[in-house]
């Protein structure tokens, strides 16, 4: 009683916190269906939504089961999947959304709007496009697909969120899972998507758009293996903006058995990064501000216009 008299504010705060986690009378977390990922697919006739649910009864390794729903729209499909659940679904621990590569920019925006209305407040959701291949259904592939994408995200440092779709008014740039590695794509309003499948180009694009922080590539037609952590800083003047990409914890390994000094391997890496940068710029000519440099230019110079040219500078941290 003495504690209640002396610290009523603390008690009220604790009660409010508990209610915010579960709600007054809400089921315990162990009684809910915990969603770890939502995967969508679509054809001209229908949409499908698959919920990947964690098996809460497993004490050791995380295992999953799935629920699937089909409808004329993604919203109908997601609702059908939720209705198939044996209990209330919980999205607070969800960390991945997989969207179909065959969706248009407008459809991707619709998916994003649906997610904002349905699954928030998930703490962090990564958005990955998927080039579906093979006859297996999305529901059958969901557990293995989730494991493969999450492992590759850790390997390549891929992270983003819904804001990657909503930040621009007429296009978005997102990683694409291609069944073994990430590509990178720009989706545009009323235009065909631009897909980059080359490993170095895709990883550099992810770095430059703030969605990746690692390089793991082979140089010189497989002669040298390269791994590095990346960071990027933008410098600009009135006409040019330069992406200064710094390579940290760089490892260069000769694979062809030829003696090669590291300085030579570094020159090879720098040259191939410049080639990849030029290829990304060339492929994205139709896209308005594909590397989001207008924001950087505005922060740097107070000028809203996009600089006339973009350039790359490679820096080694050591």
PDB file of C-alpha atoms in Angstrom:
ATOM      1  CA  UNK A   1       0.000   0.000   0.000  1.00  0.00           C
ATOM      2  CA  UNK A   2       2.836   2.330   0.810  1.00  0.00           C
ATOM      3  CA  UNK A   3       4.259   1.804  -2.675  1.00  0.00           C
ATOM      4  CA  UNK A   4       0.896   2.670  -4.246  1.00  0.00           C
ATOM      5  CA  UNK A   5       0.694   5.866  -2.261  1.00  0.00           C
ATOM      6  CA  UNK A   6       4.218   6.962  -3.051  1.00  0.00           C
ATOM      7  CA  UNK A   7       4.453   5.875  -6.709  1.00  0.00           C
ATOM      8  CA  UNK A   8       0.996   5.907  -8.369  1.00  0.00           C
ATOM      9  CA  UNK A   9       2.498   7.218 -11.614  1.00  0.00           C
ATOM     10  CA  UNK A  10       4.832   4.239 -11.960  1.00  0.00           C
ATOM     11  CA  UNK A  11       1.967   1.780 -11.494  1.00  0.00           C
ATOM     12  CA  UNK A  12      -0.109   3.508 -14.158  1.00  0.00           C
ATOM     13  CA  UNK A  13       2.807   3.455 -16.592  1.00  0.00           C
ATOM     14  CA  UNK A  14       3.385  -0.260 -16.010  1.00  0.00           C
ATOM     15  CA  UNK A  15      -0.292  -1.030 -16.520  1.00  0.00           C
ATOM     16  CA  UNK A  16      -0.400   0.991 -19.737  1.00  0.00           C
ATOM     17  CA  UNK A  17       2.678  -0.846 -21.003  1.00  0.00           C
ATOM     18  CA  UNK A  18       1.149  -4.252 -20.286  1.00  0.00           C
ATOM     19  CA  UNK A  19      -2.110  -3.325 -22.016  1.00  0.00           C
ATOM     20  CA  UNK A  20      -0.184  -2.041 -25.054  1.00  0.00           C
ATOM     21  CA  UNK A  21       1.531  -5.425 -25.428  1.00  0.00           C
ATOM     22  CA  UNK A  22      -1.486  -7.633 -25.191  1.00  0.00           C
ATOM     23  CA  UNK A  23      -4.511  -5.432 -24.841  1.00  0.00           C
ATOM     24  CA  UNK A  24      -6.995  -5.784 -22.007  1.00  0.00           C
ATOM     25  CA  UNK A  25      -8.241  -9.362 -22.175  1.00  0.00           C
ATOM     26  CA  UNK A  26      -6.214 -10.126 -25.319  1.00  0.00           C
ATOM     27  CA  UNK A  27      -4.889 -13.676 -25.824  1.00  0.00           C
ATOM     28  CA  UNK A  28      -1.372 -14.467 -24.744  1.00  0.00           C
ATOM     29  CA  UNK A  29       1.340 -14.443 -27.390  1.00  0.00           C
ATOM     30  CA  UNK A  30       1.634 -18.234 -27.068  1.00  0.00           C
ATOM     31  CA  UNK A  31      -2.050 -18.501 -28.007  1.00  0.00           C
ATOM     32  CA  UNK A  32      -1.685 -16.442 -31.183  1.00  0.00           C
ATOM     33  CA  UNK A  33      -0.575 -17.442 -34.657  1.00  0.00           C
ATOM     34  CA  UNK A  34       2.827 -15.717 -34.990  1.00  0.00           C
ATOM     35  CA  UNK A  35       3.433 -14.553 -38.557  1.00  0.00           C
ATOM     36  CA  UNK A  36       7.071 -14.457 -39.648  1.00  0.00           C
ATOM     37  CA  UNK A  37       6.494 -13.644 -43.327  1.00  0.00           C
ATOM     38  CA  UNK A  38       3.788 -12.896 -45.870  1.00  0.00           C
ATOM     39  CA  UNK A  39       4.299 -14.074 -49.438  1.00  0.00           C
ATOM     40  CA  UNK A  40       2.145 -12.901 -52.327  1.00  0.00           C
ATOM     41  CA  UNK A  41       1.794 -14.184 -55.868  1.00  0.00           C
ATOM     42  CA  UNK A  42      -0.523 -13.156 -58.656  1.00  0.00           C
ATOM     43  CA  UNK A  43      -1.801 -14.038 -62.094  1.00  0.00           C
ATOM     44  CA  UNK A  44      -4.189 -12.151 -64.366  1.00  0.00           C
ATOM     45  CA  UNK A  45      -7.090 -14.034 -62.779  1.00  0.00           C
ATOM     46  CA  UNK A  46      -6.284 -14.181 -59.077  1.00  0.00           C
ATOM     47  CA  UNK A  47      -4.018 -13.269 -56.175  1.00  0.00           C
ATOM     48  CA  UNK A  48      -2.657 -15.605 -53.508  1.00  0.00           C
ATOM     49  CA  UNK A  49      -1.399 -14.782 -50.023  1.00  0.00           C
ATOM     50  CA  UNK A  50       0.597 -17.207 -47.889  1.00  0.00           C
ATOM     51  CA  UNK A  51       1.190 -16.652 -44.184  1.00  0.00           C
ATOM     52  CA  UNK A  52       4.335 -18.295 -42.824  1.00  0.00           C
ATOM     53  CA  UNK A  53       3.613 -19.053 -39.171  1.00  0.00           C
ATOM     54  CA  UNK A  54       6.066 -20.045 -36.449  1.00  0.00           C
ATOM     55  CA  UNK A  55       5.336 -23.227 -34.536  1.00  0.00           C
ATOM     56  CA  UNK A  56       5.311 -21.907 -30.979  1.00  0.00           C
ATOM     57  CA  UNK A  57       5.347 -25.428 -29.503  1.00  0.00           C
ATOM     58  CA  UNK A  58       8.878 -26.057 -30.774  1.00  0.00           C
ATOM     59  CA  UNK A  59      11.392 -25.341 -28.014  1.00  0.00           C
ATOM     60  CA  UNK A  60      14.580 -25.543 -30.057  1.00  0.00           C
ATOM     61  CA  UNK A  61      14.871 -24.879 -33.785  1.00  0.00           C
ATOM     62  CA  UNK A  62      12.218 -22.638 -35.301  1.00  0.00           C
ATOM     63  CA  UNK A  63       9.847 -24.505 -37.580  1.00  0.00           C
ATOM     64  CA  UNK A  64       6.888 -23.275 -39.574  1.00  0.00           C
ATOM     65  CA  UNK A  65       3.497 -24.052 -40.949  1.00  0.00           C
ATOM     66  CA  UNK A  66       1.565 -22.123 -43.578  1.00  0.00           C
ATOM     67  CA  UNK A  67      -1.881 -20.796 -44.352  1.00  0.00           C
ATOM     68  CA  UNK A  68      -2.965 -19.817 -47.849  1.00  0.00           C
ATOM     69  CA  UNK A  69      -5.760 -17.686 -49.217  1.00  0.00           C
ATOM     70  CA  UNK A  70      -6.910 -16.924 -52.745  1.00  0.00           C
ATOM     71  CA  UNK A  71      -8.989 -14.013 -53.987  1.00  0.00           C
ATOM     72  CA  UNK A  72      -9.545 -11.636 -56.847  1.00  0.00           C
ATOM     73  CA  UNK A  73      -7.447  -9.026 -55.026  1.00  0.00           C
ATOM     74  CA  UNK A  74      -4.482  -9.274 -52.618  1.00  0.00           C
ATOM     75  CA  UNK A  75      -6.719  -7.967 -49.817  1.00  0.00           C
ATOM     76  CA  UNK A  76      -9.232 -10.756 -50.394  1.00  0.00           C
ATOM     77  CA  UNK A  77      -6.444 -13.333 -50.525  1.00  0.00           C
ATOM     78  CA  UNK A  78      -4.877 -12.092 -47.295  1.00  0.00           C
ATOM     79  CA  UNK A  79      -8.252 -12.070 -45.556  1.00  0.00           C
ATOM     80  CA  UNK A  80      -8.904 -15.641 -46.662  1.00  0.00           C
ATOM     81  CA  UNK A  81      -5.519 -16.733 -45.286  1.00  0.00           C
ATOM     82  CA  UNK A  82      -6.261 -15.040 -41.960  1.00  0.00           C
ATOM     83  CA  UNK A  83      -9.704 -16.632 -41.776  1.00  0.00           C
ATOM     84  CA  UNK A  84      -8.094 -20.071 -42.127  1.00  0.00           C
ATOM     85  CA  UNK A  85      -6.170 -19.524 -38.889  1.00  0.00           C
ATOM     86  CA  UNK A  86      -7.148 -21.448 -35.749  1.00  0.00           C
ATOM     87  CA  UNK A  87      -6.625 -18.325 -33.678  1.00  0.00           C
ATOM     88  CA  UNK A  88      -5.831 -14.609 -33.938  1.00  0.00           C
ATOM     89  CA  UNK A  89      -2.784 -13.820 -36.043  1.00  0.00           C
ATOM     90  CA  UNK A  90       0.040 -11.693 -34.630  1.00  0.00           C
ATOM     91  CA  UNK A  91       2.204  -9.645 -37.021  1.00  0.00           C
ATOM     92  CA  UNK A  92       4.477  -7.997 -34.451  1.00  0.00           C
ATOM     93  CA  UNK A  93       7.387 -10.406 -35.111  1.00  0.00           C
ATOM     94  CA  UNK A  94       7.073 -10.465 -38.893  1.00  0.00           C
ATOM     95  CA  UNK A  95      10.294  -9.497 -40.688  1.00  0.00           C
ATOM     96  CA  UNK A  96       9.802 -10.344 -44.372  1.00  0.00           C
ATOM     97  CA  UNK A  97       7.350  -9.588 -47.173  1.00  0.00           C
ATOM     98  CA  UNK A  98       7.800 -11.294 -50.532  1.00  0.00           C
ATOM     99  CA  UNK A  99       6.078  -9.623 -53.495  1.00  0.00           C
ATOM    100  CA  UNK A 100       5.767 -10.933 -57.061  1.00  0.00           C
ATOM    101  CA  UNK A 101       8.233  -9.660 -59.629  1.00  0.00           C
ATOM    102  CA  UNK A 102       5.473  -9.716 -62.250  1.00  0.00           C
ATOM    103  CA  UNK A 103       3.540  -6.999 -60.393  1.00  0.00           C
ATOM    104  CA  UNK A 104       3.423  -3.493 -61.830  1.00  0.00           C
ATOM    105  CA  UNK A 105       4.529  -0.417 -59.925  1.00  0.00           C
ATOM    106  CA  UNK A 106       0.891   0.470 -59.167  1.00  0.00           C
ATOM    107  CA  UNK A 107       0.268  -3.046 -57.874  1.00  0.00           C
ATOM    108  CA  UNK A 108       3.359  -2.891 -55.663  1.00  0.00           C
ATOM    109  CA  UNK A 109       2.013   0.353 -54.216  1.00  0.00           C
ATOM    110  CA  UNK A 110      -1.320  -1.393 -53.571  1.00  0.00           C
ATOM    111  CA  UNK A 111       0.469  -4.207 -51.740  1.00  0.00           C
ATOM    112  CA  UNK A 112       2.308  -1.628 -49.636  1.00  0.00           C
ATOM    113  CA  UNK A 113      -0.910   0.158 -48.747  1.00  0.00           C
ATOM    114  CA  UNK A 114      -2.496  -3.164 -47.770  1.00  0.00           C
ATOM    115  CA  UNK A 115       0.463  -4.005 -45.552  1.00  0.00           C
ATOM    116  CA  UNK A 116       0.346  -0.600 -43.864  1.00  0.00           C
ATOM    117  CA  UNK A 117      -3.316  -1.140 -43.035  1.00  0.00           C
ATOM    118  CA  UNK A 118      -3.012  -4.781 -41.987  1.00  0.00           C
ATOM    119  CA  UNK A 119       0.325  -5.828 -40.533  1.00  0.00           C
ATOM    120  CA  UNK A 120       1.630  -2.742 -38.747  1.00  0.00           C
ATOM    121  CA  UNK A 121       3.040  -2.306 -36.168  1.00  0.00           C
ATOM    122  CA  UNK A 122       5.555  -4.961 -37.180  1.00  0.00           C
ATOM    123  CA  UNK A 123       8.897  -3.647 -35.960  1.00  0.00           C
ATOM    124  CA  UNK A 124      10.812  -4.124 -39.206  1.00  0.00           C
ATOM    125  CA  UNK A 125       9.743  -5.600 -42.533  1.00  0.00           C
ATOM    126  CA  UNK A 126      12.087  -6.182 -45.425  1.00  0.00           C
ATOM    127  CA  UNK A 127      10.487  -6.059 -48.880  1.00  0.00           C
ATOM    128  CA  UNK A 128      11.861  -8.513 -51.440  1.00  0.00           C
ATOM    129  CA  UNK A 129      10.645  -9.148 -54.974  1.00  0.00           C
ATOM    130  CA  UNK A 130      10.650 -12.763 -56.136  1.00  0.00           C
ATOM    131  CA  UNK A 131      11.079 -14.232 -59.588  1.00  0.00           C
ATOM    132  CA  UNK A 132       9.017 -17.374 -59.183  1.00  0.00           C
ATOM    133  CA  UNK A 133      10.191 -20.447 -61.077  1.00  0.00           C
ATOM    134  CA  UNK A 134       9.085 -24.061 -61.265  1.00  0.00           C
ATOM    135  CA  UNK A 135       5.718 -25.759 -60.777  1.00  0.00           C
ATOM    136  CA  UNK A 136       5.743 -25.887 -56.950  1.00  0.00           C
ATOM    137  CA  UNK A 137       3.142 -23.719 -55.244  1.00  0.00           C
ATOM    138  CA  UNK A 138       4.086 -20.695 -53.164  1.00  0.00           C
ATOM    139  CA  UNK A 139       2.699 -22.427 -50.088  1.00  0.00           C
ATOM    140  CA  UNK A 140       4.944 -25.458 -50.647  1.00  0.00           C
ATOM    141  CA  UNK A 141       8.017 -23.282 -51.166  1.00  0.00           C
ATOM    142  CA  UNK A 142       7.357 -20.779 -48.365  1.00  0.00           C
ATOM    143  CA  UNK A 143       9.456 -22.286 -45.492  1.00  0.00           C
ATOM    144  CA  UNK A 144      12.518 -23.022 -47.649  1.00  0.00           C
ATOM    145  CA  UNK A 145      12.162 -19.700 -49.478  1.00  0.00           C
ATOM    146  CA  UNK A 146      12.050 -17.777 -46.209  1.00  0.00           C
ATOM    147  CA  UNK A 147      15.162 -19.563 -44.900  1.00  0.00           C
ATOM    148  CA  UNK A 148      17.080 -18.973 -48.139  1.00  0.00           C
ATOM    149  CA  UNK A 149      16.198 -15.278 -48.362  1.00  0.00           C
ATOM    150  CA  UNK A 150      16.999 -14.583 -44.702  1.00  0.00           C
ATOM    151  CA  UNK A 151      20.376 -16.328 -45.024  1.00  0.00           C
ATOM    152  CA  UNK A 152      21.201 -14.361 -48.179  1.00  0.00           C
ATOM    153  CA  UNK A 153      20.110 -11.105 -46.535  1.00  0.00           C
ATOM    154  CA  UNK A 154      22.613 -11.733 -43.758  1.00  0.00           C
ATOM    155  CA  UNK A 155      25.302 -12.638 -46.281  1.00  0.00           C
ATOM    156  CA  UNK A 156      24.803  -9.543 -48.442  1.00  0.00           C
ATOM    157  CA  UNK A 157      23.589  -7.099 -45.773  1.00  0.00           C
ATOM    158  CA  UNK A 158      20.216  -6.508 -47.460  1.00  0.00           C
ATOM    159  CA  UNK A 159      17.775  -4.459 -45.377  1.00  0.00           C
ATOM    160  CA  UNK A 160      14.992  -2.052 -46.311  1.00  0.00           C
ATOM    161  CA  UNK A 161      11.348  -1.372 -45.468  1.00  0.00           C
ATOM    162  CA  UNK A 162       8.010  -0.135 -46.771  1.00  0.00           C
ATOM    163  CA  UNK A 163       9.477   3.342 -47.179  1.00  0.00           C
ATOM    164  CA  UNK A 164      11.452   2.092 -50.191  1.00  0.00           C
ATOM    165  CA  UNK A 165       8.144   1.917 -52.066  1.00  0.00           C
ATOM    166  CA  UNK A 166       6.583   5.084 -50.695  1.00  0.00           C
ATOM    167  CA  UNK A 167       9.635   7.393 -50.866  1.00  0.00           C
ATOM    168  CA  UNK A 168       9.232   8.156 -54.578  1.00  0.00           C
ATOM    169  CA  UNK A 169       6.054   9.200 -56.345  1.00  0.00           C
ATOM    170  CA  UNK A 170       6.573   7.341 -59.627  1.00  0.00           C
ATOM    171  CA  UNK A 171       9.086   4.515 -59.114  1.00  0.00           C
ATOM    172  CA  UNK A 172      10.673   2.250 -56.549  1.00  0.00           C
ATOM    173  CA  UNK A 173      13.869   0.204 -56.347  1.00  0.00           C
ATOM    174  CA  UNK A 174      13.915  -3.184 -54.600  1.00  0.00           C
ATOM    175  CA  UNK A 175      16.091  -6.304 -54.295  1.00  0.00           C
ATOM    176  CA  UNK A 176      14.945  -9.329 -56.293  1.00  0.00           C
ATOM    177  CA  UNK A 177      15.445 -12.896 -55.075  1.00  0.00           C
ATOM    178  CA  UNK A 178      16.520 -14.998 -58.051  1.00  0.00           C
ATOM    179  CA  UNK A 179      16.864 -18.385 -56.413  1.00  0.00           C
ATOM    180  CA  UNK A 180      20.498 -18.228 -55.350  1.00  0.00           C
ATOM    181  CA  UNK A 181      21.437 -14.571 -55.307  1.00  0.00           C
ATOM    182  CA  UNK A 182      19.879 -11.129 -55.290  1.00  0.00           C
ATOM    183  CA  UNK A 183      19.244  -9.077 -58.363  1.00  0.00           C
ATOM    184  CA  UNK A 184      17.929  -5.540 -58.255  1.00  0.00           C
ATOM    185  CA  UNK A 185      14.955  -3.939 -59.982  1.00  0.00           C
ATOM    186  CA  UNK A 186      13.393  -0.558 -60.631  1.00  0.00           C
ATOM    187  CA  UNK A 187       9.625  -0.506 -61.097  1.00  0.00           C
ATOM    188  CA  UNK A 188       8.164   2.542 -62.816  1.00  0.00           C
ATOM    189  CA  UNK A 189       4.764   4.074 -63.320  1.00  0.00           C
ATOM    190  CA  UNK A 190       3.241   2.774 -66.582  1.00  0.00           C
ATOM    191  CA  UNK A 191       6.603   1.412 -67.769  1.00  0.00           C
ATOM    192  CA  UNK A 192       8.356  -1.920 -67.912  1.00  0.00           C
ATOM    193  CA  UNK A 193      10.464  -2.905 -64.907  1.00  0.00           C
ATOM    194  CA  UNK A 194      14.249  -2.701 -65.211  1.00  0.00           C
ATOM    195  CA  UNK A 195      16.002  -5.775 -63.801  1.00  0.00           C
ATOM    196  CA  UNK A 196      19.721  -6.090 -63.083  1.00  0.00           C
ATOM    197  CA  UNK A 197      20.895  -9.665 -62.554  1.00  0.00           C
ATOM    198  CA  UNK A 198      24.680  -9.224 -62.543  1.00  0.00           C
ATOM    199  CA  UNK A 199      25.978  -9.812 -59.014  1.00  0.00           C
ATOM    200  CA  UNK A 200      28.327  -6.847 -58.669  1.00  0.00           C
ATOM    201  CA  UNK A 201      25.907  -4.439 -60.339  1.00  0.00           C
ATOM    202  CA  UNK A 202      23.034  -5.571 -58.106  1.00  0.00           C
ATOM    203  CA  UNK A 203      25.098  -5.378 -54.917  1.00  0.00           C
ATOM    204  CA  UNK A 204      26.423  -1.953 -55.848  1.00  0.00           C
ATOM    205  CA  UNK A 205      22.882  -0.758 -56.606  1.00  0.00           C
ATOM    206  CA  UNK A 206      21.751  -2.019 -53.200  1.00  0.00           C
ATOM    207  CA  UNK A 207      24.608  -0.131 -51.531  1.00  0.00           C
ATOM    208  CA  UNK A 208      23.917   3.095 -53.417  1.00  0.00           C
ATOM    209  CA  UNK A 209      20.183   3.032 -52.617  1.00  0.00           C
ATOM    210  CA  UNK A 210      20.811   2.336 -48.934  1.00  0.00           C
ATOM    211  CA  UNK A 211      19.545  -1.258 -49.016  1.00  0.00           C
ATOM    212  CA  UNK A 212      22.790  -3.229 -48.762  1.00  0.00           C
ATOM    213  CA  UNK A 213      26.180  -3.001 -47.103  1.00  0.00           C
ATOM    214  CA  UNK A 214      28.269  -5.880 -48.449  1.00  0.00           C
ATOM    215  CA  UNK A 215      30.032  -7.005 -51.599  1.00  0.00           C
ATOM    216  CA  UNK A 216      30.666 -10.675 -52.252  1.00  0.00           C
ATOM    217  CA  UNK A 217      31.760 -11.153 -55.853  1.00  0.00           C
ATOM    218  CA  UNK A 218      34.242 -12.799 -58.192  1.00  0.00           C
ATOM    219  CA  UNK A 219      36.563 -10.602 -60.228  1.00  0.00           C
ATOM    220  CA  UNK A 220      38.497 -11.170 -63.432  1.00  0.00           C
ATOM    221  CA  UNK A 221      36.222 -13.957 -64.709  1.00  0.00           C
ATOM    222  CA  UNK A 222      36.557 -15.871 -61.462  1.00  0.00           C
ATOM    223  CA  UNK A 223      40.260 -15.243 -60.857  1.00  0.00           C
ATOM    224  CA  UNK A 224      39.781 -13.355 -57.569  1.00  0.00           C
ATOM    225  CA  UNK A 225      37.179 -13.682 -54.821  1.00  0.00           C
ATOM    226  CA  UNK A 226      36.254 -10.464 -53.053  1.00  0.00           C
ATOM    227  CA  UNK A 227      34.322  -9.827 -49.850  1.00  0.00           C
ATOM    228  CA  UNK A 228      33.933  -6.451 -48.167  1.00  0.00           C
ATOM    229  CA  UNK A 229      31.601  -4.399 -46.049  1.00  0.00           C
ATOM    230  CA  UNK A 230      30.519  -1.189 -47.734  1.00  0.00           C
ATOM    231  CA  UNK A 231      29.491   2.288 -46.704  1.00  0.00           C
ATOM    232  CA  UNK A 232      28.618   5.210 -48.943  1.00  0.00           C
ATOM    233  CA  UNK A 233      28.922   8.977 -48.637  1.00  0.00           C
ATOM    234  CA  UNK A 234      27.709  11.448 -51.222  1.00  0.00           C
ATOM    235  CA  UNK A 235      29.592  14.576 -52.238  1.00  0.00           C
ATOM    236  CA  UNK A 236      28.157  17.049 -54.715  1.00  0.00           C
ATOM    237  CA  UNK A 237      28.625  20.350 -56.412  1.00  0.00           C
ATOM    238  CA  UNK A 238      26.357  22.180 -58.823  1.00  0.00           C
ATOM    239  CA  UNK A 239      26.869  19.720 -61.694  1.00  0.00           C
ATOM    240  CA  UNK A 240      28.142  16.424 -60.302  1.00  0.00           C
ATOM    241  CA  UNK A 241      27.313  14.175 -57.396  1.00  0.00           C
ATOM    242  CA  UNK A 242      29.879  11.581 -56.402  1.00  0.00           C
ATOM    243  CA  UNK A 243      29.165   8.393 -54.494  1.00  0.00           C
ATOM    244  CA  UNK A 244      32.194   7.670 -52.330  1.00  0.00           C
ATOM    245  CA  UNK A 245      31.977   3.956 -51.578  1.00  0.00           C
ATOM    246  CA  UNK A 246      34.335   2.846 -48.820  1.00  0.00           C
ATOM    247  CA  UNK A 247      35.343  -0.823 -48.574  1.00  0.00           C
ATOM    248  CA  UNK A 248      35.859  -2.151 -45.047  1.00  0.00           C
ATOM    249  CA  UNK A 249      37.283  -5.513 -43.935  1.00  0.00           C
ATOM    250  CA  UNK A 250      38.322  -6.229 -47.499  1.00  0.00           C
ATOM    251  CA  UNK A 251      39.398  -9.776 -48.372  1.00  0.00           C
ATOM    252  CA  UNK A 252      40.833 -10.629 -51.792  1.00  0.00           C
ATOM    253  CA  UNK A 253      41.621 -14.274 -52.543  1.00  0.00           C
ATOM    254  CA  UNK A 254      43.360 -15.553 -55.673  1.00  0.00           C
ATOM    255  CA  UNK A 255      41.463 -18.499 -57.105  1.00  0.00           C
ATOM    256  CA  UNK A 256      43.406 -19.209 -60.285  1.00  0.00           C
ATOM    257  CA  UNK A 257      46.708 -20.141 -58.639  1.00  0.00           C
ATOM    258  CA  UNK A 258      48.489 -17.186 -60.221  1.00  0.00           C
ATOM    259  CA  UNK A 259      50.755 -15.014 -58.040  1.00  0.00           C
ATOM    260  CA  UNK A 260      49.077 -11.650 -57.826  1.00  0.00           C
ATOM    261  CA  UNK A 261      49.940  -8.792 -55.456  1.00  0.00           C
ATOM    262  CA  UNK A 262      46.996  -7.338 -53.550  1.00  0.00           C
ATOM    263  CA  UNK A 263      47.559  -3.944 -55.142  1.00  0.00           C
ATOM    264  CA  UNK A 264      46.795  -5.502 -58.511  1.00  0.00           C
ATOM    265  CA  UNK A 265      43.649  -7.170 -57.162  1.00  0.00           C
ATOM    266  CA  UNK A 266      42.519  -3.863 -55.681  1.00  0.00           C
ATOM    267  CA  UNK A 267      42.972  -2.143 -59.031  1.00  0.00           C
ATOM    268  CA  UNK A 268      40.927  -4.918 -60.650  1.00  0.00           C
ATOM    269  CA  UNK A 269      38.173  -4.485 -58.055  1.00  0.00           C
ATOM    270  CA  UNK A 270      38.101  -0.715 -58.490  1.00  0.00           C
ATOM    271  CA  UNK A 271      37.950  -1.028 -62.281  1.00  0.00           C
ATOM    272  CA  UNK A 272      35.102  -3.542 -62.164  1.00  0.00           C
ATOM    273  CA  UNK A 273      33.189  -1.396 -59.682  1.00  0.00           C
ATOM    274  CA  UNK A 274      33.427   1.567 -62.065  1.00  0.00           C
ATOM    275  CA  UNK A 275      32.246  -0.641 -64.935  1.00  0.00           C
ATOM    276  CA  UNK A 276      29.326  -1.859 -62.828  1.00  0.00           C
ATOM    277  CA  UNK A 277      28.438   1.686 -61.819  1.00  0.00           C
ATOM    278  CA  UNK A 278      28.363   2.814 -65.463  1.00  0.00           C
ATOM    279  CA  UNK A 279      26.204  -0.209 -66.342  1.00  0.00           C
ATOM    280  CA  UNK A 280      23.707   0.622 -63.590  1.00  0.00           C
ATOM    281  CA  UNK A 281      23.495   4.246 -64.739  1.00  0.00           C
ATOM    282  CA  UNK A 282      23.075   3.121 -68.351  1.00  0.00           C
ATOM    283  CA  UNK A 283      20.328   0.632 -67.530  1.00  0.00           C
ATOM    284  CA  UNK A 284      18.375   3.136 -65.428  1.00  0.00           C
ATOM    285  CA  UNK A 285      18.404   6.079 -67.835  1.00  0.00           C
ATOM    286  CA  UNK A 286      14.575   5.965 -68.156  1.00  0.00           C
ATOM    287  CA  UNK A 287      14.135   6.101 -64.363  1.00  0.00           C
ATOM    288  CA  UNK A 288      13.730   9.426 -62.622  1.00  0.00           C
ATOM    289  CA  UNK A 289      16.456   9.793 -59.976  1.00  0.00           C
ATOM    290  CA  UNK A 290      17.253   6.032 -59.793  1.00  0.00           C
ATOM    291  CA  UNK A 291      19.942   6.360 -57.100  1.00  0.00           C
ATOM    292  CA  UNK A 292      17.948   8.894 -55.044  1.00  0.00           C
ATOM    293  CA  UNK A 293      20.671  11.513 -55.488  1.00  0.00           C
ATOM    294  CA  UNK A 294      18.228  14.419 -55.558  1.00  0.00           C
ATOM    295  CA  UNK A 295      17.749  14.084 -51.802  1.00  0.00           C
ATOM    296  CA  UNK A 296      21.495  14.074 -51.220  1.00  0.00           C
ATOM    297  CA  UNK A 297      21.993  17.065 -53.482  1.00  0.00           C
ATOM    298  CA  UNK A 298      19.275  18.982 -51.673  1.00  0.00           C
ATOM    299  CA  UNK A 299      20.804  18.218 -48.269  1.00  0.00           C
ATOM    300  CA  UNK A 300      24.247  19.198 -49.493  1.00  0.00           C
ATOM    301  CA  UNK A 301      23.522  22.254 -51.614  1.00  0.00           C
ATOM    302  CA  UNK A 302      19.962  23.224 -50.818  1.00  0.00           C
ATOM    303  CA  UNK A 303      19.128  22.662 -54.488  1.00  0.00           C
ATOM    304  CA  UNK A 304      16.131  20.533 -55.375  1.00  0.00           C
ATOM    305  CA  UNK A 305      17.282  19.808 -58.903  1.00  0.00           C
ATOM    306  CA  UNK A 306      19.184  16.644 -59.717  1.00  0.00           C
ATOM    307  CA  UNK A 307      22.867  17.143 -60.645  1.00  0.00           C
ATOM    308  CA  UNK A 308      23.642  16.662 -64.325  1.00  0.00           C
ATOM    309  CA  UNK A 309      26.069  13.774 -63.817  1.00  0.00           C
ATOM    310  CA  UNK A 310      26.825  11.077 -61.243  1.00  0.00           C
ATOM    311  CA  UNK A 311      30.247   9.616 -60.509  1.00  0.00           C
ATOM    312  CA  UNK A 312      31.782   6.886 -58.376  1.00  0.00           C
ATOM    313  CA  UNK A 313      34.795   7.076 -56.092  1.00  0.00           C
ATOM    314  CA  UNK A 314      36.159   3.898 -54.474  1.00  0.00           C
ATOM    315  CA  UNK A 315      38.019   4.185 -51.184  1.00  0.00           C
ATOM    316  CA  UNK A 316      39.763   1.467 -49.188  1.00  0.00           C
ATOM    317  CA  UNK A 317      39.356   1.812 -45.434  1.00  0.00           C
ATOM    318  CA  UNK A 318      42.871   0.628 -44.542  1.00  0.00           C
TER     319      UNK A 318
END
